[in-house]
Coordinates of N, CA and C and ligand atoms in Angstrom, one line a residue:
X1052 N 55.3 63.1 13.9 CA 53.9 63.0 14.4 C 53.9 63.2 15.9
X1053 N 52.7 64.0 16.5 CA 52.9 64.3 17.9 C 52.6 63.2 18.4
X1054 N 52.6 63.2 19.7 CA 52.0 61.8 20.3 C 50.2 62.2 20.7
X1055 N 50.0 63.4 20.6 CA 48.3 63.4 20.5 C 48.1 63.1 19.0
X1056 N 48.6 63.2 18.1 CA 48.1 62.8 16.6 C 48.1 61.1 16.5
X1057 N 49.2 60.9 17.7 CA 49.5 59.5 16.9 C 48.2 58.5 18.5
X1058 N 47.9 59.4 18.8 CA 46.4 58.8 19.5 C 45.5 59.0 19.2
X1059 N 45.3 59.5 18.4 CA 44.0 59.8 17.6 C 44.2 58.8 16.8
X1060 N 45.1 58.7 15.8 CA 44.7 57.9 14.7 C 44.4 56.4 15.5
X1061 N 45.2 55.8 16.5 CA 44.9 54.5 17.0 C 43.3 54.4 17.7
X1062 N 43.1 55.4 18.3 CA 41.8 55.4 18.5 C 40.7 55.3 17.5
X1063 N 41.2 56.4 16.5 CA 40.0 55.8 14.8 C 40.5 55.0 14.7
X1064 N 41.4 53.7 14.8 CA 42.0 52.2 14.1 C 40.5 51.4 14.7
X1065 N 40.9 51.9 16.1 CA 39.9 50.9 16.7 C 38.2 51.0 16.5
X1066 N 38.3 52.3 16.7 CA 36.9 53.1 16.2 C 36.1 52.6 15.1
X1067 N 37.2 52.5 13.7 CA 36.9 51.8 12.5 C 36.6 50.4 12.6
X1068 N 37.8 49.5 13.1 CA 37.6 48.0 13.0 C 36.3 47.5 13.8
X1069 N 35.7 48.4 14.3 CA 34.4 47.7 15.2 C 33.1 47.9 14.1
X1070 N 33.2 49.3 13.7 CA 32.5 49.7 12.8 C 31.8 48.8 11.6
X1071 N 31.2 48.2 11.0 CA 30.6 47.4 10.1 C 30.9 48.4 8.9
X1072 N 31.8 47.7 7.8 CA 31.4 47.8 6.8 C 32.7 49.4 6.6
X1073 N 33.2 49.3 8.0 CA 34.7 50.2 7.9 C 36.2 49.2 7.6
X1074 N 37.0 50.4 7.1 CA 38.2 49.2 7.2 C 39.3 50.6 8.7
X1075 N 40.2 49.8 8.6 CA 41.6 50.9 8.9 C 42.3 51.3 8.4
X1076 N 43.2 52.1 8.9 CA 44.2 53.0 8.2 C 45.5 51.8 7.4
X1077 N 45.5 50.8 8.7 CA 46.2 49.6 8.4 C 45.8 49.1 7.2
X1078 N 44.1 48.8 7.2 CA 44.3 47.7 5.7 C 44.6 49.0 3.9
X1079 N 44.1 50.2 4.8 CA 44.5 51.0 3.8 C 46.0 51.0 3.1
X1080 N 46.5 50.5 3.7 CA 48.2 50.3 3.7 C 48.5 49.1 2.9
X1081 N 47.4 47.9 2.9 CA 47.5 46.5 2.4 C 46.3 46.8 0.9
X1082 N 45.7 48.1 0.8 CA 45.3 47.6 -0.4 C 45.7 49.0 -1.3
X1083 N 46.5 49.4 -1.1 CA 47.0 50.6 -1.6 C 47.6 50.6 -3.1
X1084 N 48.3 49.9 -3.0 CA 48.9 49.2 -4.4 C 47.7 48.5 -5.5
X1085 N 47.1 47.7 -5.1 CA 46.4 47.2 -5.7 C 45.4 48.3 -6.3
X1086 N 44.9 48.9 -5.4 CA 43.6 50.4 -5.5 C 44.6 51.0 -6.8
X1087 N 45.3 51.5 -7.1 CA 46.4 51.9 -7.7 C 46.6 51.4 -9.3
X1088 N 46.6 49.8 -9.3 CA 46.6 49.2 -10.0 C 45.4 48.6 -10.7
X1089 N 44.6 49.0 -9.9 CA 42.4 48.7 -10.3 C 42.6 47.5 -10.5
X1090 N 43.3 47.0 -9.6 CA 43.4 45.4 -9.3 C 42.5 44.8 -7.8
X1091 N 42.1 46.0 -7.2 CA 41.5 45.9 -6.3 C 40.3 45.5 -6.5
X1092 N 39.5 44.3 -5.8 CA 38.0 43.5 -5.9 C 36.7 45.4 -5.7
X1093 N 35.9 44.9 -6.2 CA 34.9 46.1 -6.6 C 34.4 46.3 -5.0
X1094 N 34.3 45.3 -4.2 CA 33.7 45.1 -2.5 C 35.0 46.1 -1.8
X1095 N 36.1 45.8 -2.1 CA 37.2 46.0 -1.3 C 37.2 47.8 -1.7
X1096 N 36.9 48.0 -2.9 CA 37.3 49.0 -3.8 C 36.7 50.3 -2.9
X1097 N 35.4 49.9 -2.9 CA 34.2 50.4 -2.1 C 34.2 51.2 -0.8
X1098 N 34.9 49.9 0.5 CA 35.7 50.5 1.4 C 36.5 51.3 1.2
X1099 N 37.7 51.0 0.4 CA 38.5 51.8 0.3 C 38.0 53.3 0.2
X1100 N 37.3 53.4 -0.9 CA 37.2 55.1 -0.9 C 36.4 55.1 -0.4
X1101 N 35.8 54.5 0.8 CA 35.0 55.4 2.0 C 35.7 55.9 2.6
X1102 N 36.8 55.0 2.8 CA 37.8 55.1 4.2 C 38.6 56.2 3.6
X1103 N 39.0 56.5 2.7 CA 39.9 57.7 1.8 C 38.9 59.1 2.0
X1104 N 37.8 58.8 1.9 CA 37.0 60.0 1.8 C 36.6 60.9 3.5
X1105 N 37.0 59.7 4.5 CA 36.6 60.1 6.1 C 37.6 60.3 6.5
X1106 N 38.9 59.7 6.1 CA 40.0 60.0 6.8 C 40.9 60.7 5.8
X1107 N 41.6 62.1 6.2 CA 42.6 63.2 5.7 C 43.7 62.4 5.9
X1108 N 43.9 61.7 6.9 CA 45.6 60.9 6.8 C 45.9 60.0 5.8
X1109 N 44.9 59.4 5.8 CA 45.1 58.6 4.2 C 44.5 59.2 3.0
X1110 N 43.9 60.2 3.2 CA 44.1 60.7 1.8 C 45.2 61.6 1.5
X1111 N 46.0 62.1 2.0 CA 47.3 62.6 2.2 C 48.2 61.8 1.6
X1112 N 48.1 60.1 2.1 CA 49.1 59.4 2.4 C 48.8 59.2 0.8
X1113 N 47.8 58.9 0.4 CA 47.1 58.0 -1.6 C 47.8 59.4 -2.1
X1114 N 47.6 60.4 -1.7 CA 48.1 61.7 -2.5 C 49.5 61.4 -3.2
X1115 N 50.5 61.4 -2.4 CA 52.0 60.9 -1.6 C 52.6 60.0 -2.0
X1116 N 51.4 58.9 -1.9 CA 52.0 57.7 -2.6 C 52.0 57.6 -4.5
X1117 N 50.6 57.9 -4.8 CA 50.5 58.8 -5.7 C 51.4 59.0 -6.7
X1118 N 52.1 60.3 -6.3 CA 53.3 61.1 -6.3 C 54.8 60.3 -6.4
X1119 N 55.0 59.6 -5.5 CA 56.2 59.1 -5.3 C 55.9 57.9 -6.6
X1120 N 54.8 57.1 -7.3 CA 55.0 56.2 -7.9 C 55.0 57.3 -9.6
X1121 N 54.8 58.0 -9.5 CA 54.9 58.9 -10.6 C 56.4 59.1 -11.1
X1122 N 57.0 59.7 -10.0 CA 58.1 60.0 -10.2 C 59.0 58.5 -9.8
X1123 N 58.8 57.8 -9.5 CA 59.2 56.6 -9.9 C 59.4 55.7 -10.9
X1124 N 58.2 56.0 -11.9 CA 57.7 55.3 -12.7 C 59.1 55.4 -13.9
X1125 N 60.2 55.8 -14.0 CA 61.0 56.0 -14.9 C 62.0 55.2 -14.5
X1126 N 62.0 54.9 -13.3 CA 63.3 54.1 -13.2 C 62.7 52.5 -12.1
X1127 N 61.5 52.3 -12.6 CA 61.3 50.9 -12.1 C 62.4 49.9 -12.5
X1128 N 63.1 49.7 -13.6 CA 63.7 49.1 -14.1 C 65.0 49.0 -13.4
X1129 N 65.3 50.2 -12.7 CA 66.5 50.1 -12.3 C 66.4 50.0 -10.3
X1130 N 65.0 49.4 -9.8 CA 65.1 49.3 -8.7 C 66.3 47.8 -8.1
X1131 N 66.3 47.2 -8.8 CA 67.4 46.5 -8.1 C 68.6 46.8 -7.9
X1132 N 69.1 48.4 -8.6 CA 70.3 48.5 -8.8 C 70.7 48.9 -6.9
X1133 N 71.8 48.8 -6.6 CA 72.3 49.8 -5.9 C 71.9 51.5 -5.5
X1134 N 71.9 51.8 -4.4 CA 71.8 53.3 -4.6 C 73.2 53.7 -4.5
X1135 N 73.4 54.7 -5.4 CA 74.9 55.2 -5.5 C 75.4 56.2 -4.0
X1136 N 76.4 55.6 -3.8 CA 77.2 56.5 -2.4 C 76.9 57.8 -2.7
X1137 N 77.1 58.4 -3.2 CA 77.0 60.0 -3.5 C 75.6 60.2 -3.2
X1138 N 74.5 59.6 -3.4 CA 73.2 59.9 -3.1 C 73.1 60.0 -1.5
X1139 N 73.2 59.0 -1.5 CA 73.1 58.6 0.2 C 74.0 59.9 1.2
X1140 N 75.0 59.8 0.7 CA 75.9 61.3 1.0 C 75.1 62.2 1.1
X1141 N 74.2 62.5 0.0 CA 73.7 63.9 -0.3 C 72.8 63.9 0.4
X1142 N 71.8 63.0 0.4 CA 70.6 63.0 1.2 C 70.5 62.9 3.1
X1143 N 71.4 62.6 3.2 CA 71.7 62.4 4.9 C 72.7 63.8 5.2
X1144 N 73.3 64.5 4.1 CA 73.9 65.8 4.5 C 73.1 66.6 5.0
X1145 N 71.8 66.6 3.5 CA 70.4 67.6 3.7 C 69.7 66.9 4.7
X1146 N 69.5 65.8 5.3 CA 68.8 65.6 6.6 C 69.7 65.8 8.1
X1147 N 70.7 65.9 8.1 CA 71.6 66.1 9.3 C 71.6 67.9 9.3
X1148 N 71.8 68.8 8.2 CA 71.9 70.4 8.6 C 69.9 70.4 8.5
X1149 N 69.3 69.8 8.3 CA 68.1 70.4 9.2 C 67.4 70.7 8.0
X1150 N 67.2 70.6 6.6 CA 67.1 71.3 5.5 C 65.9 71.1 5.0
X1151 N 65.9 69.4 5.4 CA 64.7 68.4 5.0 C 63.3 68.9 5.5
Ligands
LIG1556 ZN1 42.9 56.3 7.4

């Protein structure tokens, strides 16, 4: 992220939390899971997809996350396992020649 991107978004943080009846990108982060799980309170719910609907960074990010819980969803069971050396290998090879 550039450093003008990454001042904008803190400027809308602040921009929002003043705002009545906005949340931030932050609490977007603390109810994300729950939104997800329609565990989230119907008041909170509300916010949320205001804040999803005005901001492209978190709707990017719900996209994303989304995604990654999808393709996760098969091996929740095996999140406590270890990740296998060979992975870690593989994935830091393709992030060190640039591939990523
Ligand atoms: Zn946001």
């Amino acid at each position: 992220m550039s450093l003008r991107q990454n001042l904008g978004r803190r400027i809308r943080g602040v921009m929002m939390s003043r705002l009545p009846g906005m949340i931030t990108c932050r609490a977007i982060d603390d109810f994300i899971v729950d939104y997800l799980e329609e565990s989230l309170p119907a008041k909170e719910r509300v916010l949320f997809e205001r804040h999803i609907r005005s901001c492209p960074d978190c709707r990017r990010y719900l996209a994303e996350y989304r995604l990654a819980l999808a393709a996760g969803e098969h091996s929740l069971d095996d999140m406590d396992e270890p990740v296998p050396e060979e992975l870690v290998d593989a994935v830091l090879a393709t992030v060190l020649s640039g591939d990523a």
